[in-house]
Tab-separated table of C-alpha atoms and ligand atoms in Angstrom:
chain	number	residue	atom	x	y	z
A	156	UNK	CA	-7.770	3.281	31.590
A	157	UNK	CA	-4.133	3.257	32.639
A	158	UNK	CA	-3.661	-0.092	30.962
A	159	UNK	CA	-5.360	1.053	27.743
A	160	UNK	CA	-3.224	4.164	27.479
A	161	UNK	CA	0.065	2.456	28.340
A	162	UNK	CA	-0.408	-0.455	25.970
A	163	UNK	CA	-1.674	1.595	23.006
A	164	UNK	CA	0.347	1.736	19.786
A	165	UNK	CA	-0.692	5.364	19.184
A	166	UNK	CA	1.010	8.603	20.232
A	167	UNK	CA	-1.042	10.139	23.048
A	168	UNK	CA	-4.474	10.654	24.529
A	169	UNK	CA	-5.903	13.886	25.905
A	170	UNK	CA	-8.409	13.262	28.715
A	171	UNK	CA	-10.821	15.700	30.329
A	172	UNK	CA	-13.592	14.948	32.749
A	173	UNK	CA	-16.534	17.298	32.337
A	174	UNK	CA	-18.062	17.647	35.779
A	175	UNK	CA	-21.141	19.609	34.668
A	176	UNK	CA	-22.395	16.958	32.239
A	177	UNK	CA	-20.717	14.040	34.021
A	178	UNK	CA	-19.108	13.136	30.724
A	179	UNK	CA	-15.587	12.185	29.658
A	180	UNK	CA	-13.780	13.667	26.677
A	181	UNK	CA	-11.035	11.679	24.985
A	182	UNK	CA	-8.950	12.925	22.089
A	183	UNK	CA	-6.764	10.097	20.838
A	184	UNK	CA	-3.864	10.983	18.566
A	185	UNK	CA	-2.767	7.797	16.861
A	186	UNK	CA	-0.162	8.915	14.345
A	187	UNK	CA	1.229	12.223	13.110
A	188	UNK	CA	3.594	10.595	10.604
A	189	UNK	CA	1.762	12.130	7.644
A	190	UNK	CA	0.728	15.424	9.298
A	191	UNK	CA	-1.300	16.952	12.103
A	192	UNK	CA	-4.011	14.624	13.331
A	193	UNK	CA	-7.620	14.967	12.298
A	194	UNK	CA	-10.753	12.925	12.589
A	195	UNK	CA	-14.375	13.252	13.565
A	196	UNK	CA	-15.791	13.522	17.048
A	197	UNK	CA	-18.332	11.054	18.307
A	198	UNK	CA	-20.767	11.497	21.168
A	199	UNK	CA	-22.800	8.711	22.689
A	200	UNK	CA	-23.676	7.045	25.959
A	201	UNK	CA	-21.132	4.374	26.942
A	202	UNK	CA	-21.499	1.814	29.710
A	203	UNK	CA	-18.214	3.040	31.130
A	204	UNK	CA	-15.686	5.772	30.286
A	205	UNK	CA	-13.179	3.010	29.517
A	206	UNK	CA	-15.372	1.903	26.612
A	207	UNK	CA	-15.286	5.458	25.295
A	208	UNK	CA	-11.501	5.607	25.570
A	209	UNK	CA	-11.133	2.277	23.788
A	210	UNK	CA	-13.426	3.497	21.009
A	211	UNK	CA	-11.421	6.723	20.617
A	212	UNK	CA	-8.168	4.784	20.324
A	213	UNK	CA	-9.487	2.312	17.770
A	214	UNK	CA	-11.219	4.985	15.720
A	215	UNK	CA	-8.066	7.129	15.736
A	216	UNK	CA	-6.061	4.210	14.342
A	217	UNK	CA	-8.743	3.837	11.671
A	218	UNK	CA	-8.201	7.491	10.718
A	219	UNK	CA	-4.449	6.925	10.348
A	220	UNK	CA	-5.222	4.209	7.816
A	221	UNK	CA	-7.919	6.290	6.132
A	222	UNK	CA	-5.580	9.243	5.512
A	223	UNK	CA	-2.772	6.932	4.400
A	224	UNK	CA	-5.201	5.120	2.100
A	225	UNK	CA	-5.943	8.333	0.210
A	226	UNK	CA	-2.408	9.659	0.715
A	227	UNK	CA	-3.492	12.974	2.270
A	228	UNK	CA	-1.039	14.842	4.542
A	229	UNK	CA	-3.041	14.197	7.711
A	230	UNK	CA	-2.464	12.140	10.814
A	231	UNK	CA	-4.976	9.899	12.535
A	232	UNK	CA	-6.941	11.143	15.504
A	233	UNK	CA	-10.434	10.928	16.910
A	234	UNK	CA	-12.505	12.576	19.604
A	235	UNK	CA	-14.993	10.758	21.793
A	236	UNK	CA	-17.406	12.407	24.190
A	237	UNK	CA	-18.466	9.557	26.436
A	238	UNK	CA	-21.792	10.373	28.033
A	239	UNK	CA	-22.827	8.564	31.199
A	240	UNK	CA	-26.513	9.472	30.729
A	241	UNK	CA	-28.871	11.139	28.271
A	242	UNK	CA	-28.667	14.954	28.273
A	243	UNK	CA	-31.047	17.617	27.008
A	244	UNK	CA	-30.263	19.939	24.099
A	245	UNK	CA	-29.176	22.869	26.212
A	246	UNK	CA	-26.795	20.792	28.290
A	247	UNK	CA	-25.530	19.112	25.121
A	248	UNK	CA	-24.699	22.410	23.429
A	249	UNK	CA	-22.822	23.669	26.491
A	250	UNK	CA	-20.882	20.402	26.639
A	251	UNK	CA	-19.982	20.700	22.958
A	252	UNK	CA	-18.778	24.261	23.521
A	253	UNK	CA	-16.500	23.086	26.313
A	254	UNK	CA	-15.322	20.310	24.019
A	255	UNK	CA	-14.604	22.985	21.389
A	256	UNK	CA	-12.446	24.789	23.954
A	257	UNK	CA	-10.500	21.599	24.560
A	258	UNK	CA	-9.919	21.181	20.809
A	259	UNK	CA	-8.863	24.843	20.576
A	260	UNK	CA	-6.363	24.362	23.407
A	261	UNK	CA	-4.507	21.839	21.230
A	262	UNK	CA	-3.736	24.675	18.791
A	263	UNK	CA	-4.188	22.681	15.598
A	264	UNK	CA	-2.561	19.436	16.698
A	265	UNK	CA	-6.049	18.004	16.233
A	266	UNK	CA	-8.823	19.103	13.879
A	267	UNK	CA	-12.239	17.570	14.046
A	268	UNK	CA	-15.617	17.264	12.363
A	269	UNK	CA	-18.809	15.223	12.231
A	270	UNK	CA	-19.179	11.623	13.320
A	271	UNK	CA	-21.798	9.440	14.980
A	272	UNK	CA	-23.886	11.513	17.399
A	273	UNK	CA	-22.271	14.754	16.204
A	274	UNK	CA	-24.074	15.757	13.022
A	275	UNK	CA	-23.209	18.807	10.902
A	276	UNK	CA	-25.428	21.050	13.082
A	277	UNK	CA	-23.521	20.081	16.213
A	278	UNK	CA	-20.186	20.655	14.462
A	279	UNK	CA	-21.312	24.286	14.264
A	280	UNK	CA	-21.673	24.340	18.050
A	281	UNK	CA	-18.105	23.020	18.481
A	282	UNK	CA	-17.042	25.622	15.926
A	283	UNK	CA	-18.197	28.451	18.205
A	284	UNK	CA	-15.098	27.788	20.290
A	285	UNK	CA	-12.474	26.591	17.834
A	286	UNK	CA	-11.336	27.152	14.262
A	287	UNK	CA	-9.962	23.617	14.080
A	288	UNK	CA	-13.088	22.073	12.616
A	289	UNK	CA	-13.930	20.682	9.218
A	290	UNK	CA	-17.381	21.114	7.717
A	291	UNK	CA	-18.000	24.829	8.195
A	292	UNK	CA	-16.224	26.166	5.118
A	293	UNK	CA	-16.791	24.629	1.718
A	294	UNK	CA	-17.502	20.954	2.100
A	295	UNK	CA	-20.312	21.260	4.665
A	296	UNK	CA	-21.987	17.956	5.548
A	297	UNK	CA	-19.586	15.071	4.748
A	298	UNK	CA	-22.450	12.507	4.746
A	299	UNK	CA	-23.400	12.721	1.043
A	300	UNK	CA	-19.718	12.487	0.024
A	301	UNK	CA	-19.233	9.390	2.141
A	302	UNK	CA	-22.418	7.967	0.607
A	303	UNK	CA	-21.078	8.618	-2.900
A	304	UNK	CA	-17.919	6.651	-2.088
A	305	UNK	CA	-19.928	3.760	-0.679
A	306	UNK	CA	-22.208	3.730	-3.714
A	307	UNK	CA	-19.330	3.654	-6.198
A	308	UNK	CA	-17.699	0.930	-4.107
A	309	UNK	CA	-20.884	-1.126	-4.318
A	310	UNK	CA	-20.736	-0.865	-8.101
A	311	UNK	CA	-17.140	-2.139	-8.032
A	312	UNK	CA	-18.197	-5.038	-5.826
A	313	UNK	CA	-21.172	-5.871	-8.066
A	314	UNK	CA	-18.854	-5.959	-11.077
A	315	UNK	CA	-16.482	-8.241	-9.186
A	316	UNK	CA	-19.144	-10.660	-7.928
A	317	UNK	CA	-21.950	-10.532	-10.453
A	318	UNK	CA	-20.157	-9.465	-13.635
A	319	UNK	CA	-22.032	-6.150	-13.935
A	320	UNK	CA	-21.722	-2.919	-12.006
A	321	UNK	CA	-25.450	-2.312	-12.460
A	322	UNK	CA	-27.040	-2.458	-9.022
A	323	UNK	CA	-30.559	-2.519	-10.449
A	324	UNK	CA	-31.105	-6.246	-9.898
A	325	UNK	CA	-29.518	-6.343	-6.460
A	326	UNK	CA	-30.869	-6.406	-2.949
A	327	UNK	CA	-29.039	-4.092	-0.576
A	328	UNK	CA	-29.626	-3.978	3.180
A	329	UNK	CA	-28.621	-0.737	4.909
A	330	UNK	CA	-28.094	-0.749	8.686
A	331	UNK	CA	-28.399	2.732	10.180
A	332	UNK	CA	-30.325	5.612	8.643
A	333	UNK	CA	-28.161	8.535	9.695
A	334	UNK	CA	-26.093	11.194	7.972
A	335	UNK	CA	-24.634	8.652	5.538
A	336	UNK	CA	-27.451	6.078	5.516
A	337	UNK	CA	-30.073	8.502	4.231
A	338	UNK	CA	-28.173	9.880	1.215
A	339	UNK	CA	-26.939	6.356	0.435
A	340	UNK	CA	-30.480	4.930	0.486
A	341	UNK	CA	-31.643	7.719	-1.809
A	342	UNK	CA	-28.944	6.913	-4.363
A	343	UNK	CA	-29.718	3.210	-4.135
A	344	UNK	CA	-33.444	3.809	-4.585
A	345	UNK	CA	-32.707	5.955	-7.653
A	346	UNK	CA	-30.595	3.136	-9.073
A	347	UNK	CA	-33.590	0.808	-8.787
A	348	UNK	CA	-32.067	-1.369	-6.062
A	349	UNK	CA	-34.319	-3.630	-3.960
A	350	UNK	CA	-33.719	-1.799	-0.739
A	351	UNK	CA	-34.055	-3.049	2.823
A	352	UNK	CA	-33.394	-0.738	5.736
A	353	UNK	CA	-32.977	-1.117	9.464
A	354	UNK	CA	-32.393	1.324	12.297
A	355	UNK	CA	-32.412	1.035	16.082
A	356	UNK	CA	-35.209	3.598	15.825
A	357	UNK	CA	-37.818	1.325	14.194
A	358	UNK	CA	-40.230	4.177	13.425
A	359	UNK	CA	-37.498	6.044	11.640
A	360	UNK	CA	-36.703	2.967	9.527
A	361	UNK	CA	-40.387	2.578	8.655
A	362	UNK	CA	-40.688	6.258	7.739
A	363	UNK	CA	-37.680	6.284	5.409
A	364	UNK	CA	-38.735	2.913	3.952
A	365	UNK	CA	-42.196	4.249	3.096
A	366	UNK	CA	-40.669	7.335	1.502
A	367	UNK	CA	-38.262	5.366	-0.690
A	368	UNK	CA	-40.373	2.313	-1.468
A	369	UNK	CA	-38.065	0.139	0.628
A	370	UNK	CA	-38.720	-2.666	3.097
A	371	UNK	CA	-38.094	-1.990	6.789
A	372	UNK	CA	-36.289	-4.795	8.636
A	373	UNK	CA	-36.165	-5.123	12.409
A	374	UNK	CA	-32.841	-4.012	13.857
A	375	UNK	CA	-32.300	-7.328	15.695
A	376	UNK	CA	-33.015	-9.387	12.566
A	377	UNK	CA	-30.557	-7.563	10.359
A	378	UNK	CA	-27.657	-10.052	10.325
A	379	UNK	CA	-29.687	-13.068	9.217
A	380	UNK	CA	-31.653	-11.083	6.619
A	381	UNK	CA	-30.954	-12.313	3.059
A	382	UNK	CA	-29.455	-9.725	0.681
A	383	UNK	CA	-26.718	-9.393	-1.945
A	384	UNK	CA	-24.901	-6.548	-0.202
A	385	UNK	CA	-25.015	-5.658	3.478
A	386	UNK	CA	-24.163	-2.029	4.242
A	387	UNK	CA	-23.356	-1.307	7.904
A	388	UNK	CA	-23.704	2.484	8.272
A	389	UNK	CA	-23.952	2.897	12.032
A	390	UNK	CA	-21.882	1.671	14.961
A	391	UNK	CA	-18.673	-0.376	14.723
A	392	UNK	CA	-17.828	-3.886	15.886
A	393	UNK	CA	-20.914	-5.392	14.241
A	394	UNK	CA	-18.986	-8.025	12.251
A	395	UNK	CA	-17.828	-10.550	14.808
A	396	UNK	CA	-17.702	-14.230	15.777
A	397	UNK	CA	-21.378	-14.077	16.730
A	398	UNK	CA	-22.813	-12.232	13.698
A	399	UNK	CA	-20.605	-13.509	10.855
A	400	UNK	CA	-22.018	-17.090	10.925
A	401	UNK	CA	-25.540	-15.621	10.598
A	402	UNK	CA	-24.851	-13.472	7.528
A	403	UNK	CA	-26.725	-14.253	4.330
A	404	UNK	CA	-25.063	-11.768	1.992
A	405	UNK	CA	-22.320	-11.941	-0.656
A	406	UNK	CA	-20.529	-8.748	0.304
A	407	UNK	CA	-20.164	-6.104	3.006
A	408	UNK	CA	-19.984	-2.539	1.712
A	409	UNK	CA	-20.844	0.093	4.296
A	410	UNK	CA	-19.740	3.368	5.829
A	411	UNK	CA	-19.380	2.477	9.513
A	412	UNK	CA	-15.922	2.916	11.019
A	413	UNK	CA	-14.251	-0.124	12.631
A	414	UNK	CA	-16.774	-2.646	11.364
A	415	UNK	CA	-14.802	-5.677	12.547
A	416	UNK	CA	-15.012	-6.720	16.192
A	417	UNK	CA	-11.437	-8.024	16.050
A	418	UNK	CA	-8.815	-8.430	13.288
A	419	UNK	CA	-9.586	-12.184	12.930
A	420	UNK	CA	-13.049	-11.285	11.649
A	421	UNK	CA	-11.580	-10.367	8.252
A	422	UNK	CA	-10.411	-13.974	7.921
A	423	UNK	CA	-13.784	-15.257	9.156
A	424	UNK	CA	-15.553	-13.330	6.384
A	425	UNK	CA	-12.971	-14.467	3.850
A	426	UNK	CA	-13.547	-18.103	4.838
A	427	UNK	CA	-17.289	-17.687	4.440
A	428	UNK	CA	-16.722	-16.328	0.929
A	429	UNK	CA	-18.142	-12.921	1.835
A	430	UNK	CA	-16.336	-10.056	0.137
A	431	UNK	CA	-15.441	-7.402	2.712
A	432	UNK	CA	-14.539	-3.912	1.546
A	433	UNK	CA	-12.155	-2.460	4.136
A	434	UNK	CA	-13.990	0.277	6.041
A	435	UNK	CA	-11.240	2.878	5.958
A	436	UNK	CA	-11.178	2.706	2.145
A	437	UNK	CA	-14.898	2.517	1.400
A	438	UNK	CA	-15.887	5.251	3.877
A	439	UNK	CA	-13.149	7.736	2.980
A	440	UNK	CA	-15.416	9.976	0.857
A	441	UNK	CA	-16.312	12.343	3.691
A	442	UNK	CA	-12.711	12.689	4.814
A	443	UNK	CA	-11.622	13.339	1.214
A	444	UNK	CA	-14.235	16.092	0.824
A	445	UNK	CA	-13.627	17.774	4.186
A	446	UNK	CA	-9.862	17.850	4.066
A	447	UNK	CA	-9.628	18.150	0.274
A	448	UNK	CA	-11.852	21.207	0.045
A	449	UNK	CA	-11.166	22.874	3.372
A	450	UNK	CA	-7.432	22.251	3.880
A	451	UNK	CA	-5.932	21.267	0.530
A	452	UNK	CA	-7.754	23.733	-1.749
A	453	UNK	CA	-9.357	21.137	-4.005
A	454	UNK	CA	-12.504	21.997	-5.963
A	455	UNK	CA	-15.781	20.157	-5.513
A	456	UNK	CA	-15.331	18.569	-8.969
A	457	UNK	CA	-11.858	17.340	-8.142
A	458	UNK	CA	-13.005	15.937	-4.819
A	459	UNK	CA	-15.867	14.069	-6.499
A	460	UNK	CA	-13.448	12.530	-9.007
A	461	UNK	CA	-11.145	11.545	-6.170
A	462	UNK	CA	-14.074	9.882	-4.374
A	463	UNK	CA	-15.087	8.023	-7.535
A	464	UNK	CA	-11.529	6.659	-7.743
A	465	UNK	CA	-12.293	4.616	-4.604
A	466	UNK	CA	-13.570	2.193	-7.206
A	467	UNK	CA	-10.108	1.735	-8.794
A	468	UNK	CA	-8.508	1.515	-5.366
A	469	UNK	CA	-10.878	-1.282	-4.417
A	470	UNK	CA	-10.228	-3.119	-7.672
A	471	UNK	CA	-6.490	-3.098	-7.068
A	472	UNK	CA	-7.014	-4.191	-3.458
A	473	UNK	CA	-9.211	-7.124	-4.588
A	474	UNK	CA	-6.565	-8.007	-7.172
A	475	UNK	CA	-3.699	-7.929	-4.669
A	476	UNK	CA	-5.741	-9.946	-2.145
A	477	UNK	CA	-6.517	-12.611	-4.747
A	478	UNK	CA	-2.890	-12.888	-5.797
A	479	UNK	CA	-1.786	-13.361	-2.211
A	480	UNK	CA	-4.733	-15.520	-1.182
A	481	UNK	CA	-5.510	-13.102	1.636
A	482	UNK	CA	-8.440	-10.982	2.782
A	483	UNK	CA	-8.991	-7.550	1.188
A	484	UNK	CA	-8.315	-6.035	4.611
A	485	UNK	CA	-4.802	-7.469	4.670
A	486	UNK	CA	-4.126	-6.038	1.218
A	487	UNK	CA	-5.608	-2.632	2.111
A	488	UNK	CA	-3.581	-2.392	5.311
A	489	UNK	CA	-0.382	-3.235	3.474
A	490	UNK	CA	-1.147	-0.471	0.953
A	491	UNK	CA	-1.689	2.052	3.755
A	492	UNK	CA	1.454	0.927	5.595
A	493	UNK	CA	3.512	1.497	2.455
A	494	UNK	CA	2.407	5.160	2.504
A	495	UNK	CA	3.130	5.492	6.242
A	496	UNK	CA	6.581	3.998	5.808
A	497	UNK	CA	7.323	6.359	2.946
A	498	UNK	CA	6.150	9.343	5.005
A	499	UNK	CA	4.557	12.579	3.771
A	500	UNK	CA	4.532	12.905	-0.046
B	606	LIG	N1	-16.060	11.142	10.844
B	606	LIG	C1	-15.971	11.006	9.426
B	606	LIG	C2	-14.936	9.936	9.077
B	606	LIG	O1	-14.645	9.089	9.876
B	606	LIG	C3	-15.742	12.328	8.742
B	606	LIG	C4	-14.524	13.124	9.153
B	606	LIG	C5	-13.315	12.878	8.543
B	606	LIG	C6	-14.590	14.131	10.107
B	606	LIG	C7	-12.187	13.621	8.851
B	606	LIG	C8	-13.454	14.877	10.416
B	606	LIG	C9	-12.268	14.626	9.800
B	606	LIG	O2	-14.432	9.839	7.991
C-alpha cells in the first residue's frame, strides 16, 4: 500500500480501516484542478485491501478525465469500500453509515454517489450521515442517464462503421445487468436490436433475457461470442491481452469504468480493427445528470441534450484519431488534457 500511495500521480488518499465489518475504506482524490473532487463509491469483496486501493486510485483518475471530458468544474475522486467477506444487510447499512461519516468529515472536498455495489438505495444510507452525496435531490438514479449516453454512442458508432445509425439490424452483447445494463437493454430491445446478455448471476441474465426477448449468454463465454457491438457494463479491466484476441465484435461501447486492463490495450484493440469508445466519454451520462442537476442547476431537458451531445464528442474523437492514425483513447485523453491544462472555465 505504501508503494501504491507514494508512486501515484494523484493528490492524496484517505484510508480508514473499519474494524466492525473488517473492511477498508479508501477515498482517492486524483485531481482538484477543475474543482472539488467527486465520484461514485464502490463496494465489493476484494482479494486484498491493496486491490481495493489500486481500484480507487485508477477509478479516481478516470473521474478526472470524465469531468474534463464534459468540462464540468469538478475534480476526480472515487471511494472504494473493500470488503474482506460477504456481509448481511444490517451490517452493510451500518458500514455505509460509517462511510458516510468519513465522507462528511472531508467537508465537501469529496462528494460521492452510486457505483458498482452501491445502488441508488444504498446512496440513501450514506446520505443519512452526509450532505455530500449526489442522487438524492433531482437527478436520482444515474443509471438511466448513463444508459442514454451509451445508447446514443452506439448510434454514433453504427453510423461510423455500418453507414447507418439505425441499430435495428445489429447484434449487441451486454455484459452486466445492473443499474446501467437494465435500462440500456430496455432501450436496445425497443430499438429492435438482436440482444444478447450475460451476467455473473446466470439466473438473472436468463430472467432479463426472457423478459426482453433476448438471448442469455454464459458469463465465461462472453468474449468469444459473436456480435456487432460488445457493451461491457460491469467490472473494469475486462479488455486485456487475454480477452482482446478472443473478441468477435466490431466495436466496444459500454458503461463500465476502466475497461482496459492496461493502457497498451487501446493499441491492441486498434490493431485488431475494433473501434473502442473511451469509457470516460461514453459513460459520462450519469455524471452529467448528477452534477448538472444537483450542483450546476441544469434542468432535466438541458442535461438530456448534453448527454445526447456525447454523440458529437465521439464523432470528433474518431475524426481526430483517424487524422493522427491513433486510437480513439489517445485522442480522447488529449482532449481531456487540454481542458485540464486550461484549468477551470
Ligand atoms: N459512478 C458513476 C460514474 O462513474 C456515477 C457518479 C458520477 C457518481 C459522479 C457520483 C459522482 O460516472
